[in-house]
């Protein structure tokens, strides 16, 4: 299925380019319009380009519309490694119901980072990304992190691949459904 066209005078110029695709283009799920997957072109054969997962990001307006006066926004940044050896840096946005003390902010950040680290180590990359896109981790984090301090909203704001794992783990657009 054709997802995107890109111009190039020579097919070799396409290798290394990054391509952003919104979730509804792949899954037809309009509720996930705020999430964009990033793929990196790795090779060209005839007029088709093979790609590899290179990251994910949430449109900033989606997160900022949940911020109100009196709330506090935190960011937890951590590096995780999946079961198939993909190393990924994840930035998570956390919005707390009220302003909080530094030690509560620190506990919240560590809780989120540790949770994502443990979940990633159990799963392959494609399953881990599917859970993030489906909002499974966000729901669980909101519920569990509220035991530290009331959480209003949690979203995975950005994922960036630092090191590729096994080639068989590359996410294909049709695997996300």
mmCIF file of C-alpha atoms in Angstrom:
data_model
loop_
_atom_site.group_PDB
_atom_site.id
_atom_site.type_symbol
_atom_site.label_atom_id
_atom_site.label_comp_id
_atom_site.label_asym_id
_atom_site.label_seq_id
_atom_site.Cartn_x
_atom_site.Cartn_y
_atom_site.Cartn_z
ATOM 1 C CA UNK A 1 0.000 0.000 0.000
ATOM 2 C CA UNK A 2 1.350 3.414 -0.951
ATOM 3 C CA UNK A 3 1.730 5.716 2.034
ATOM 4 C CA UNK A 4 3.998 8.435 0.750
ATOM 5 C CA UNK A 5 5.780 9.682 -2.346
ATOM 6 C CA UNK A 6 9.077 11.524 -2.285
ATOM 7 C CA UNK A 7 11.006 13.130 -5.132
ATOM 8 C CA UNK A 8 14.622 12.231 -5.845
ATOM 9 C CA UNK A 9 16.896 12.595 -8.879
ATOM 10 C CA UNK A 10 18.739 9.437 -7.861
ATOM 11 C CA UNK A 11 17.235 6.594 -5.739
ATOM 12 C CA UNK A 12 20.353 6.494 -3.568
ATOM 13 C CA UNK A 13 19.499 10.000 -2.289
ATOM 14 C CA UNK A 14 16.421 8.607 -0.537
ATOM 15 C CA UNK A 15 18.408 6.336 1.786
ATOM 16 C CA UNK A 16 18.817 8.057 5.163
ATOM 17 C CA UNK A 17 15.782 10.326 4.829
ATOM 18 C CA UNK A 18 13.252 10.362 7.640
ATOM 19 C CA UNK A 19 9.552 10.086 6.975
ATOM 20 C CA UNK A 20 6.797 11.090 9.387
ATOM 21 C CA UNK A 21 3.415 9.364 9.196
ATOM 22 C CA UNK A 22 0.421 10.042 11.423
ATOM 23 C CA UNK A 23 -1.244 7.011 12.993
ATOM 24 C CA UNK A 24 -4.594 7.417 11.124
ATOM 25 C CA UNK A 25 -2.759 6.906 7.816
ATOM 26 C CA UNK A 26 -1.742 3.446 9.021
ATOM 27 C CA UNK A 27 -4.595 2.289 11.253
ATOM 28 C CA UNK A 28 -7.626 4.422 10.289
ATOM 29 C CA UNK A 29 -7.978 5.311 14.009
ATOM 30 C CA UNK A 30 -8.772 9.047 14.013
ATOM 31 C CA UNK A 31 -8.533 9.278 17.820
ATOM 32 C CA UNK A 32 -4.739 8.925 17.565
ATOM 33 C CA UNK A 33 -4.294 11.854 15.167
ATOM 34 C CA UNK A 34 -1.846 13.495 17.603
ATOM 35 C CA UNK A 35 0.780 10.746 17.278
ATOM 36 C CA UNK A 36 3.283 10.663 14.458
ATOM 37 C CA UNK A 37 5.615 7.740 13.743
ATOM 38 C CA UNK A 38 9.030 8.452 12.242
ATOM 39 C CA UNK A 39 10.641 5.980 9.848
ATOM 40 C CA UNK A 40 14.106 6.098 8.309
ATOM 41 C CA UNK A 41 14.660 4.961 4.722
ATOM 42 C CA UNK A 42 17.191 2.129 4.691
ATOM 43 C CA UNK A 43 17.120 0.904 1.107
ATOM 44 C CA UNK A 44 15.536 1.248 -2.320
ATOM 45 C CA UNK A 45 14.391 -1.590 -4.573
ATOM 46 C CA UNK A 46 12.710 -0.697 -7.861
ATOM 47 C CA UNK A 47 10.338 2.098 -6.818
ATOM 48 C CA UNK A 48 9.794 0.875 -3.247
ATOM 49 C CA UNK A 49 11.656 2.063 -0.182
ATOM 50 C CA UNK A 50 12.312 -0.117 2.843
ATOM 51 C CA UNK A 51 12.134 1.697 6.161
ATOM 52 C CA UNK A 52 13.071 1.163 9.778
ATOM 53 C CA UNK A 53 11.369 2.591 12.865
ATOM 54 C CA UNK A 54 13.201 5.722 13.988
ATOM 55 C CA UNK A 55 10.935 7.244 16.606
ATOM 56 C CA UNK A 56 7.587 8.655 17.570
ATOM 57 C CA UNK A 57 6.350 11.985 18.771
ATOM 58 C CA UNK A 58 3.183 13.494 20.076
ATOM 59 C CA UNK A 59 2.125 16.817 18.583
ATOM 60 C CA UNK A 60 2.982 19.471 21.246
ATOM 61 C CA UNK A 61 -0.445 21.131 21.017
ATOM 62 C CA UNK A 62 -2.072 17.917 22.264
ATOM 63 C CA UNK A 63 -0.074 18.088 25.487
ATOM 64 C CA UNK A 64 -0.233 21.867 25.944
ATOM 65 C CA UNK A 65 -4.027 21.962 25.709
ATOM 66 C CA UNK A 66 -4.147 19.896 28.913
ATOM 67 C CA UNK A 67 -2.155 22.442 30.902
ATOM 68 C CA UNK A 68 -4.198 24.864 33.018
ATOM 69 C CA UNK A 69 -3.232 27.493 35.597
ATOM 70 C CA UNK A 70 -2.322 25.873 38.898
ATOM 71 C CA UNK A 71 -1.195 22.590 37.323
ATOM 72 C CA UNK A 72 2.406 21.475 37.067
ATOM 73 C CA UNK A 73 4.100 19.948 34.038
ATOM 74 C CA UNK A 74 7.022 17.569 34.459
ATOM 75 C CA UNK A 75 9.087 15.716 31.911
ATOM 76 C CA UNK A 76 10.665 12.342 32.562
ATOM 77 C CA UNK A 77 13.457 11.428 30.172
ATOM 78 C CA UNK A 78 14.874 7.933 30.221
ATOM 79 C CA UNK A 79 16.629 5.389 28.067
ATOM 80 C CA UNK A 80 15.113 1.936 27.689
ATOM 81 C CA UNK A 81 16.234 -1.232 25.966
ATOM 82 C CA UNK A 82 13.733 -3.640 24.438
ATOM 83 C CA UNK A 83 13.969 -7.428 24.466
ATOM 84 C CA UNK A 84 15.273 -7.353 20.897
ATOM 85 C CA UNK A 85 18.097 -4.898 21.760
ATOM 86 C CA UNK A 86 16.648 -1.602 20.504
ATOM 87 C CA UNK A 87 17.891 1.298 22.620
ATOM 88 C CA UNK A 88 15.341 4.115 22.812
ATOM 89 C CA UNK A 89 15.210 7.458 24.586
ATOM 90 C CA UNK A 90 11.692 8.251 25.817
ATOM 91 C CA UNK A 91 10.398 11.646 26.933
ATOM 92 C CA UNK A 92 7.196 11.486 28.954
ATOM 93 C CA UNK A 93 5.080 14.530 29.841
ATOM 94 C CA UNK A 94 3.379 14.367 33.222
ATOM 95 C CA UNK A 95 0.827 16.940 34.360
ATOM 96 C CA UNK A 96 0.143 16.996 38.083
ATOM 97 C CA UNK A 97 -3.087 18.370 39.583
ATOM 98 C CA UNK A 98 -1.284 21.018 41.647
ATOM 99 C CA UNK A 99 2.160 22.465 42.198
ATOM 100 C CA UNK A 100 4.296 19.995 44.126
ATOM 101 C CA UNK A 101 7.489 19.789 46.137
ATOM 102 C CA UNK A 102 10.766 18.851 44.455
ATOM 103 C CA UNK A 103 10.933 15.404 46.114
ATOM 104 C CA UNK A 104 7.473 14.510 44.760
ATOM 105 C CA UNK A 105 8.508 15.620 41.263
ATOM 106 C CA UNK A 106 11.649 13.505 41.520
ATOM 107 C CA UNK A 107 9.700 10.428 42.704
ATOM 108 C CA UNK A 108 7.191 10.853 39.870
ATOM 109 C CA UNK A 109 9.937 11.087 37.252
ATOM 110 C CA UNK A 110 11.774 8.037 38.587
ATOM 111 C CA UNK A 111 8.542 6.044 38.816
ATOM 112 C CA UNK A 112 7.681 6.731 35.168
ATOM 113 C CA UNK A 113 11.224 6.004 33.937
ATOM 114 C CA UNK A 114 11.486 2.766 35.917
ATOM 115 C CA UNK A 115 8.068 1.580 34.756
ATOM 116 C CA UNK A 116 8.898 2.140 31.076
ATOM 117 C CA UNK A 117 12.319 0.499 31.515
ATOM 118 C CA UNK A 118 10.805 -2.650 33.008
ATOM 119 C CA UNK A 119 8.022 -2.851 30.397
ATOM 120 C CA UNK A 120 10.412 -2.330 27.477
ATOM 121 C CA UNK A 121 12.782 -5.040 28.677
ATOM 122 C CA UNK A 122 9.940 -7.596 28.520
ATOM 123 C CA UNK A 123 8.756 -6.820 24.972
ATOM 124 C CA UNK A 124 10.028 -6.579 21.428
ATOM 125 C CA UNK A 125 10.017 -3.154 19.795
ATOM 126 C CA UNK A 126 6.846 -3.603 17.747
ATOM 127 C CA UNK A 127 4.792 -4.749 20.767
ATOM 128 C CA UNK A 128 6.206 -1.943 22.924
ATOM 129 C CA UNK A 129 5.288 0.710 20.321
ATOM 130 C CA UNK A 130 1.824 -0.826 19.831
ATOM 131 C CA UNK A 131 1.168 -0.477 23.578
ATOM 132 C CA UNK A 132 2.273 3.153 23.526
ATOM 133 C CA UNK A 133 0.139 3.979 20.498
ATOM 134 C CA UNK A 134 -2.870 2.224 22.074
ATOM 135 C CA UNK A 135 -2.389 4.201 25.312
ATOM 136 C CA UNK A 136 -1.946 1.107 27.494
ATOM 137 C CA UNK A 137 1.073 2.461 29.377
ATOM 138 C CA UNK A 138 -0.331 5.961 29.703
ATOM 139 C CA UNK A 139 -3.476 4.658 31.450
ATOM 140 C CA UNK A 140 -1.518 2.393 33.777
ATOM 141 C CA UNK A 141 1.025 5.112 34.586
ATOM 142 C CA UNK A 142 -1.702 7.644 35.378
ATOM 143 C CA UNK A 143 -3.376 5.230 37.775
ATOM 144 C CA UNK A 144 -0.197 3.997 39.473
ATOM 145 C CA UNK A 145 1.639 7.347 39.615
ATOM 146 C CA UNK A 146 -1.391 8.932 41.294
ATOM 147 C CA UNK A 147 -0.394 7.003 44.429
ATOM 148 C CA UNK A 148 2.644 9.321 44.642
ATOM 149 C CA UNK A 149 0.748 12.518 43.792
ATOM 150 C CA UNK A 150 -2.541 13.136 41.895
ATOM 151 C CA UNK A 151 -1.827 12.974 38.157
ATOM 152 C CA UNK A 152 -4.092 14.704 35.673
ATOM 153 C CA UNK A 153 -2.486 13.578 32.416
ATOM 154 C CA UNK A 154 0.433 11.474 31.140
ATOM 155 C CA UNK A 155 1.549 11.143 27.527
ATOM 156 C CA UNK A 156 4.617 9.743 25.789
ATOM 157 C CA UNK A 157 5.785 12.949 24.129
ATOM 158 C CA UNK A 158 8.720 11.577 22.177
ATOM 159 C CA UNK A 159 10.610 8.390 21.403
ATOM 160 C CA UNK A 160 13.950 8.464 19.667
ATOM 161 C CA UNK A 161 15.905 5.416 18.517
ATOM 162 C CA UNK A 162 19.479 5.603 19.778
ATOM 163 C CA UNK A 163 20.560 2.158 18.586
ATOM 164 C CA UNK A 164 18.825 -0.279 16.259
ATOM 165 C CA UNK A 165 18.267 -3.833 17.366
ATOM 166 C CA UNK A 166 17.719 -6.958 15.353
ATOM 167 C CA UNK A 167 16.556 -6.228 11.791
ATOM 168 C CA UNK A 168 13.550 -8.561 12.095
ATOM 169 C CA UNK A 169 12.097 -6.217 14.706
ATOM 170 C CA UNK A 170 11.655 -3.323 12.299
ATOM 171 C CA UNK A 171 8.097 -2.042 12.525
ATOM 172 C CA UNK A 172 6.080 -2.216 9.361
ATOM 173 C CA UNK A 173 3.092 0.063 8.873
ATOM 174 C CA UNK A 174 0.672 -2.866 8.588
ATOM 175 C CA UNK A 175 1.791 -4.377 11.943
ATOM 176 C CA UNK A 176 0.237 -1.580 13.989
ATOM 177 C CA UNK A 177 -3.376 -2.695 13.750
#
